[in-house]
Coordinates of C-alpha atoms and ligand atoms in Angstrom, one line a residue:
M1 CA 72.3 107.1 109.9
N2 CA 71.2 105.8 106.5
F3 CA 73.2 102.6 106.7
P4 CA 72.2 99.7 104.4
K5 CA 70.0 97.2 106.4
D6 CA 71.6 94.2 104.7
V7 CA 75.2 95.0 105.9
A8 CA 75.9 93.7 109.3
L9 CA 77.9 96.0 111.7
D10 CA 79.1 95.1 115.1
A11 CA 77.5 96.9 118.1
M12 CA 80.4 99.2 118.9
S13 CA 80.7 100.4 115.3
V14 CA 76.9 101.1 115.2
Q15 CA 77.4 103.1 118.4
L16 CA 80.3 105.0 116.9
L17 CA 78.4 106.0 113.8
Q18 CA 75.4 107.0 116.0
L19 CA 77.8 109.2 118.2
L20 CA 79.2 110.8 115.1
E21 CA 75.9 111.2 113.2
G22 CA 74.8 114.5 114.7
Y23 CA 78.3 115.5 115.9
D24 CA 80.2 115.4 112.7
P25 CA 77.9 114.3 109.8
A26 CA 80.6 114.7 107.1
A27 CA 83.0 112.3 108.9
A28 CA 80.2 110.0 109.8
R29 CA 79.0 109.7 106.2
L30 CA 82.5 108.9 105.0
M31 CA 83.2 106.3 107.7
A32 CA 79.9 104.6 107.1
A33 CA 80.6 104.5 103.4
E34 CA 84.0 102.9 104.0
A35 CA 82.4 100.3 106.4
E36 CA 79.9 99.4 103.7
R37 CA 82.7 99.3 101.0
Q38 CA 84.7 96.9 103.1
A39 CA 81.7 94.7 103.8
T40 CA 80.5 94.4 100.2
T41 CA 83.7 94.1 98.2
L42 CA 86.3 91.4 97.8
E43 CA 89.7 92.5 99.1
L44 CA 92.5 91.0 97.1
I45 CA 95.3 93.5 97.8
A46 CA 98.0 91.2 99.1
S47 CA 99.2 93.6 101.8
E48 CA 95.8 94.2 103.3
N49 CA 93.6 92.3 105.8
H50 CA 90.6 92.7 108.1
V51 CA 91.5 92.9 111.8
S52 CA 89.3 91.4 114.5
M53 CA 86.6 93.6 116.2
Q54 CA 88.8 93.5 119.3
V55 CA 91.9 94.8 117.5
M56 CA 89.9 97.4 115.7
H57 CA 88.3 98.9 118.7
A58 CA 91.5 98.7 120.8
A59 CA 93.2 100.8 118.2
G60 CA 90.6 103.5 118.9
S61 CA 90.8 103.5 122.7
W62 CA 91.9 105.8 125.5
L63 CA 95.4 104.5 125.0
T64 CA 95.6 107.2 122.4
N65 CA 95.7 110.0 125.0
K66 CA 99.2 109.3 126.4
Y67 CA 102.8 110.4 125.7
A68 CA 105.1 107.5 126.6
E69 CA 108.4 108.5 125.0
G70 CA 111.1 106.1 126.1
Y71 CA 110.6 102.4 126.9
P72 CA 108.9 100.5 129.7
G73 CA 110.5 101.5 133.1
K74 CA 112.4 104.4 131.4
R75 CA 109.8 106.9 130.2
Y76 CA 110.1 110.7 129.9
Y77 CA 106.5 111.2 131.1
G78 CA 104.6 110.4 134.3
G79 CA 101.5 108.2 134.3
C80 CA 103.0 105.4 132.2
E81 CA 102.4 102.5 134.6
F82 CA 99.8 100.7 132.4
H83 CA 101.4 101.7 129.2
D84 CA 104.6 100.0 130.4
G85 CA 102.4 96.9 131.0
I86 CA 100.8 97.1 127.5
E87 CA 104.2 97.6 125.7
D88 CA 105.7 94.7 127.7
L89 CA 102.8 92.5 126.8
A90 CA 103.3 93.3 123.1
R91 CA 107.0 92.8 123.3
E92 CA 106.8 89.4 125.1
R93 CA 104.1 88.2 122.7
A94 CA 106.1 89.3 119.6
K95 CA 109.2 87.4 120.9
Q96 CA 107.2 84.3 121.6
L97 CA 105.5 84.5 118.2
F98 CA 108.8 84.7 116.2
G99 CA 111.0 82.8 118.6
C100 CA 113.5 85.6 119.2
R101 CA 115.1 87.4 122.1
F102 CA 114.4 91.1 121.5
A103 CA 111.4 93.0 120.0
N104 CA 110.8 96.7 119.5
V105 CA 107.1 97.3 118.9
Q106 CA 107.2 101.1 118.6
P107 CA 107.8 101.7 114.8
H108 CA 104.8 103.5 113.4
S109 CA 105.1 101.6 110.1
G110 CA 107.2 99.2 108.2
A111 CA 109.1 102.0 106.5
N112 CA 109.9 103.5 110.0
A113 CA 111.1 100.1 111.1
N114 CA 113.4 100.0 108.1
T115 CA 114.7 103.6 108.7
A116 CA 115.7 102.8 112.3
T117 CA 117.3 99.5 111.2
F118 CA 119.3 101.2 108.5
M119 CA 120.5 103.8 111.0
A120 CA 121.4 101.1 113.6
M121 CA 123.3 98.8 111.2
C122 CA 125.0 101.3 108.8
E123 CA 126.6 104.7 108.5
P124 CA 125.3 107.1 105.8
G125 CA 127.2 106.3 102.6
D126 CA 127.6 102.6 103.3
T127 CA 126.7 100.1 100.6
I128 CA 123.4 98.2 101.0
L129 CA 122.5 95.4 98.6
S130 CA 118.8 94.9 97.8
L131 CA 116.2 93.9 95.2
P132 CA 114.9 97.0 93.4
I133 CA 111.2 97.9 93.7
K134 CA 110.6 97.2 90.0
S135 CA 111.4 93.5 90.6
G136 CA 109.4 93.1 93.8
G137 CA 111.4 95.0 96.4
H138 CA 110.2 97.9 98.5
L139 CA 110.8 101.6 98.3
S140 CA 112.4 101.7 101.7
H141 CA 115.0 99.2 100.5
G142 CA 116.8 101.8 98.4
L143 CA 114.6 103.7 96.0
K144 CA 116.4 106.9 94.9
V145 CA 113.6 109.2 96.1
N146 CA 113.3 107.4 99.4
F147 CA 115.5 108.1 102.5
S148 CA 117.2 104.7 101.8
G149 CA 118.4 105.7 98.3
T150 CA 119.2 109.2 99.4
F151 CA 121.6 108.5 102.3
Y152 CA 123.0 105.1 101.4
K153 CA 124.8 103.7 98.4
I154 CA 122.5 101.1 96.9
A155 CA 123.7 98.1 95.0
E156 CA 121.1 95.8 93.4
Y157 CA 120.6 92.1 92.7
D158 CA 117.8 91.0 90.4
L159 CA 115.6 88.0 89.7
D160 CA 116.7 85.5 87.1
A161 CA 115.3 86.9 83.8
T162 CA 114.0 83.5 82.7
T163 CA 112.7 81.8 85.8
E164 CA 111.8 85.1 87.6
L165 CA 113.2 83.5 90.8
L166 CA 115.9 84.6 93.2
D167 CA 119.2 83.4 91.8
Y168 CA 121.4 82.9 94.9
D169 CA 124.6 82.3 92.9
A170 CA 124.1 85.5 91.0
I171 CA 123.3 87.4 94.3
A172 CA 126.6 86.0 95.8
T173 CA 128.5 87.2 92.8
V174 CA 127.1 90.8 93.1
A175 CA 127.7 90.7 96.9
R176 CA 131.4 89.7 96.3
A177 CA 131.8 92.6 93.9
C178 CA 130.1 95.4 95.9
K179 CA 131.0 94.2 99.4
P180 CA 127.9 95.6 101.1
K181 CA 127.6 96.5 104.8
M182 CA 124.1 95.0 104.7
I183 CA 122.1 92.7 102.5
I184 CA 118.3 93.0 102.4
C185 CA 116.0 90.1 101.7
G186 CA 112.2 90.0 101.9
Y187 CA 109.9 91.5 99.3
S188 CA 106.6 93.1 98.4
A189 CA 105.8 91.1 95.3
Y190 CA 107.7 87.8 95.4
S191 CA 105.5 84.7 95.5
R192 CA 108.1 82.1 96.3
V193 CA 109.9 80.8 99.4
I194 CA 112.9 82.8 100.5
D195 CA 116.0 80.8 101.5
F196 CA 117.2 82.8 104.5
A197 CA 120.0 80.3 105.3
R198 CA 121.4 80.8 101.9
F199 CA 121.2 84.6 102.2
R200 CA 123.1 84.4 105.6
A201 CA 125.8 82.3 104.0
I202 CA 126.3 85.0 101.3
A203 CA 126.3 87.7 104.0
D204 CA 128.9 85.9 106.1
E205 CA 131.1 85.3 103.1
V206 CA 131.3 89.1 102.4
G207 CA 131.1 90.2 106.0
A208 CA 127.7 91.8 105.7
F209 CA 124.7 92.1 108.0
L210 CA 121.6 90.3 106.8
M211 CA 118.3 92.2 107.2
A212 CA 115.0 90.3 106.5
D213 CA 112.0 92.5 105.8
I214 CA 109.2 89.9 106.3
A215 CA 106.3 92.4 106.1
H216 CA 104.4 90.4 103.6
I217 CA 104.9 86.9 105.0
A218 CA 105.1 87.7 108.8
G219 CA 101.9 85.8 109.6
L220 CA 103.0 82.8 107.6
V221 CA 106.4 82.9 109.4
A222 CA 104.7 83.1 112.8
A223 CA 102.4 80.2 111.9
G224 CA 105.3 78.1 110.6
V225 CA 103.8 78.1 107.1
H226 CA 107.0 79.9 105.7
P227 CA 110.5 79.2 107.0
S228 CA 111.6 81.6 109.7
P229 CA 114.4 84.2 109.1
F230 CA 115.7 83.3 112.5
P231 CA 118.4 82.3 113.3
H232 CA 119.8 83.5 110.0
A233 CA 119.0 87.2 109.8
H234 CA 120.8 89.7 112.1
V235 CA 117.7 91.9 112.1
V236 CA 114.1 91.2 111.1
T237 CA 111.6 94.0 110.3
T238 CA 108.0 93.7 109.5
T239 CA 104.7 95.5 109.4
T240 CA 101.9 94.2 111.7
H241 CA 98.9 94.6 109.4
K242 CA 99.4 92.2 106.5
T243 CA 99.3 88.4 106.9
L244 CA 99.9 89.1 110.7
R245 CA 96.4 90.6 110.8
G246 CA 97.2 93.3 113.4
P247 CA 96.7 97.1 113.4
R248 CA 98.8 99.2 110.9
G249 CA 102.3 99.5 112.3
G250 CA 105.9 98.2 112.4
L251 CA 108.0 95.8 114.4
I252 CA 111.7 95.1 114.7
L253 CA 113.1 91.8 116.0
T254 CA 116.6 90.4 116.7
N255 CA 118.5 87.8 118.7
D256 CA 121.5 90.0 119.3
E257 CA 121.6 92.1 122.5
E258 CA 124.0 94.7 121.1
I259 CA 121.9 95.2 117.9
A260 CA 118.8 95.4 120.0
K261 CA 120.2 98.3 122.0
K262 CA 121.2 100.1 118.9
I263 CA 117.7 99.5 117.4
D264 CA 116.0 100.8 120.5
R265 CA 118.1 104.0 120.3
K266 CA 117.4 104.5 116.6
V267 CA 113.6 104.1 117.0
F268 CA 113.5 106.5 119.9
P269 CA 115.0 109.1 120.0
G270 CA 116.6 108.4 116.6
T271 CA 113.7 108.5 114.3
Q272 CA 110.5 108.8 116.3
G273 CA 109.0 110.6 119.3
G274 CA 106.1 109.4 121.3
P275 CA 105.0 105.8 120.5
L276 CA 101.4 105.2 119.3
M277 CA 100.3 103.5 122.5
H278 CA 96.8 102.7 121.2
I279 CA 98.4 100.9 118.3
I280 CA 100.8 99.1 120.6
G281 CA 97.8 98.0 122.6
A282 CA 96.1 96.7 119.5
K283 CA 99.4 95.0 118.4
A284 CA 99.5 93.2 121.8
I285 CA 96.0 91.9 121.2
A286 CA 96.7 90.9 117.6
F287 CA 99.9 89.0 118.6
G288 CA 97.8 87.2 121.3
E289 CA 95.5 86.1 118.5
A290 CA 98.4 85.0 116.3
L291 CA 99.6 82.8 119.1
K292 CA 96.4 80.8 119.1
P293 CA 96.2 77.5 117.1
E294 CA 93.4 79.0 114.9
F295 CA 95.9 81.4 113.5
T296 CA 98.0 78.5 112.1
V297 CA 94.9 77.1 110.5
Y298 CA 94.1 80.5 109.0
C299 CA 97.6 80.9 107.5
Q300 CA 97.5 77.4 106.0
Q301 CA 94.2 78.3 104.4
V302 CA 95.7 81.6 103.1
V303 CA 98.3 79.5 101.2
K304 CA 95.7 76.9 100.0
N305 CA 93.5 79.7 98.8
A306 CA 96.3 81.4 96.9
S307 CA 97.1 78.1 95.2
A308 CA 93.5 77.6 94.2
L309 CA 93.1 81.2 92.9
A310 CA 96.4 80.8 91.0
A311 CA 95.1 77.6 89.4
G312 CA 91.8 79.3 88.5
L313 CA 93.6 82.1 86.7
V314 CA 96.1 79.9 84.9
K315 CA 93.1 77.8 83.7
R316 CA 91.7 81.0 82.2
G317 CA 94.8 81.9 80.3
Y318 CA 96.7 84.2 82.6
R319 CA 100.4 83.7 83.2
L320 CA 101.8 83.8 86.8
C321 CA 105.3 85.3 87.2
S322 CA 107.7 82.6 88.3
G323 CA 105.1 80.1 87.3
G324 CA 103.0 80.1 90.5
T325 CA 102.9 80.8 94.2
D326 CA 104.1 79.3 97.5
N327 CA 102.8 82.0 99.7
H328 CA 99.8 84.3 100.0
L329 CA 100.3 86.3 96.8
M330 CA 100.7 86.0 93.0
L331 CA 101.9 88.3 90.4
V332 CA 99.7 88.0 87.3
D333 CA 101.0 88.8 83.8
L334 CA 97.8 90.0 82.1
R335 CA 99.3 90.0 78.6
A336 CA 99.0 86.3 78.3
R337 CA 95.2 86.7 78.5
D338 CA 95.0 89.8 76.4
A339 CA 98.0 91.6 74.9
N340 CA 96.4 95.0 75.3
L341 CA 95.3 94.6 78.9
T342 CA 97.1 96.9 81.4
G343 CA 97.3 96.6 85.1
A344 CA 95.8 100.1 85.4
N345 CA 92.7 99.3 83.4
A346 CA 92.3 95.9 85.1
E347 CA 92.5 97.6 88.6
K348 CA 89.9 100.2 87.6
W349 CA 87.4 97.8 86.0
L350 CA 87.7 95.3 88.8
E351 CA 87.1 98.0 91.5
T352 CA 83.9 99.0 89.7
A353 CA 82.9 95.4 90.0
G354 CA 83.7 95.3 93.7
I355 CA 87.0 93.4 93.4
I356 CA 89.8 95.4 94.9
V357 CA 93.3 94.8 93.6
N358 CA 96.5 96.7 92.7
K359 CA 98.2 97.1 89.4
N360 CA 101.8 95.9 89.8
G361 CA 104.9 95.9 87.5
I362 CA 106.0 92.4 86.5
P363 CA 109.8 91.6 86.3
N364 CA 111.2 93.5 83.3
D365 CA 107.8 95.1 82.6
P366 CA 108.0 97.1 79.3
R367 CA 105.1 99.4 80.6
P368 CA 105.6 102.3 83.0
P369 CA 104.5 102.0 86.7
V370 CA 101.3 104.0 86.0
A371 CA 100.2 101.4 83.5
T372 CA 102.0 98.1 84.2
S373 CA 101.4 94.6 82.7
G374 CA 100.5 93.0 85.9
L375 CA 98.2 92.6 88.9
R376 CA 99.3 91.5 92.4
L377 CA 96.7 89.4 94.1
G378 CA 96.6 88.1 97.6
T379 CA 94.3 86.0 99.7
P380 CA 94.9 87.1 103.4
A381 CA 91.8 89.3 103.6
L382 CA 89.5 86.8 101.7
T383 CA 90.7 84.0 104.0
T384 CA 89.9 86.1 107.1
R385 CA 86.4 86.4 105.8
G386 CA 86.1 82.6 105.7
L387 CA 86.5 81.9 102.0
K388 CA 87.9 78.5 101.0
E389 CA 89.4 76.9 97.9
A390 CA 86.0 76.4 96.1
D391 CA 85.3 80.1 96.5
M392 CA 88.5 80.9 94.7
E393 CA 87.1 79.4 91.6
L394 CA 84.2 81.9 91.8
V395 CA 86.6 84.8 92.4
A396 CA 88.8 83.8 89.4
N397 CA 85.7 83.6 87.3
W398 CA 84.5 87.0 88.3
I399 CA 87.9 88.5 87.6
D400 CA 88.0 86.9 84.2
R401 CA 84.5 87.9 83.3
V402 CA 85.4 91.6 84.0
L403 CA 88.8 91.5 82.3
G404 CA 87.7 89.2 79.4
S405 CA 85.0 91.7 78.6
S406 CA 87.5 94.7 78.7
G407 CA 85.4 96.3 81.4
D408 CA 82.1 96.1 79.5
A409 CA 79.6 98.1 81.5
A410 CA 76.8 95.5 81.6
T411 CA 79.2 92.7 82.6
V412 CA 80.8 94.9 85.3
T413 CA 77.3 95.8 86.7
A414 CA 76.3 92.2 86.8
V415 CA 79.5 91.0 88.5
R416 CA 79.2 93.9 91.0
A417 CA 75.7 92.7 92.0
E418 CA 76.9 89.0 92.4
V419 CA 80.0 90.1 94.4
R420 CA 77.9 92.2 96.7
A421 CA 75.4 89.4 97.4
F422 CA 78.3 86.9 97.9
C423 CA 80.2 89.2 100.3
L424 CA 77.1 89.7 102.5
K425 CA 77.2 85.9 103.2
F426 CA 80.7 86.4 104.7
P427 CA 80.4 89.2 107.3
L428 CA 83.7 90.8 108.4
F429 CA 83.2 89.9 112.1
H430 CA 82.1 86.4 112.9
Ligands
DSN501 N1 102.8 99.1 100.2 C1 103.0 97.8 100.7 C2 102.5 96.7 99.8 O1 101.5 96.9 99.3 O2 103.2 95.7 99.7 C3 104.4 97.6 101.1 O3 104.7 98.6 102.0

């Protein structure tokens, strides 16, 4: 395998590539290239992270071989003894992590968790109140082309047009008018603290359920760095692979026994068949990691790094939506730096320089989603690698050199070399 000598790989990954080299060279080449890409680029996509070696290899283990439809103690297949143990371990750790009574660890993804939750809490045609995707919501919260917007009547609240913050009085007004069956809070591109207690007060006033989708901030919530949706939300959904730093997957939590029973039925057999037991095994290990004191320190550093990166960008003339960040991400309005700069160009130029980001619409963005005026940047992955506040100044500087030069080829090449050398000082596993 022609793997670059200066990129460190853990022993099991080396073995895997060696196993594949003669067996399936096409797959081996692509997997090696991806390992190198991750090791030599700066990952600033707010919804991504680098899992530990243990979580990564558990996700590729013999647990993948089993059908375990049903739940621990009530399976539709024989041979599930140890799978029951694994799923129980994941459930118990999830409950401990979020301080709640019930956990379903089977959703294959966050969108699947939301599908099962919608089906458990509402009937088709019921009204659901949520923030639209264009303002930082999520497609599974009611986008027309998604199941949520197809089978439910979606009412929307929006951010305040001036402050770009949640306006709880305005949300209450919309809720009184549309009388939803369920209100959704929790977002994909909102950089401020969410007041779950206030949302619950609004839900109670109009007789609605409150669903909190904490996919982005789950790690911060588990670590106590962002307020918890419990005891306010009736149901909490999340992914497990963002700030929580687990394998790709979903999770549903609640304190209510009746809701928990409905959720279980709607995950299986309602919307899924056999659970991905290798992923549930990896979730158990990741939740165990998140219960350790080091994880709290990690999440605190994620937030400190986001503040430092935000300051570095503001200093260089960028505008941050809502004026800043309280969590792991920021939404950058590029037009303040250069009126012609689009998110699409910024994403492309930065990728060539080894800085991985995603274009993102900003509130009331005049440009279409394929262009956008913004970038969404997050610090979970960089913090996993060990970067600290001082490093954020370097990152802001690299970003600005690339964007300030409008993607000039010589500048991008120079930054790419610097980023690669820098990344090699921060191996993915340490
Ligand atoms: N696509 C995810 C994100 O990037 O935020 C949400 O599902």
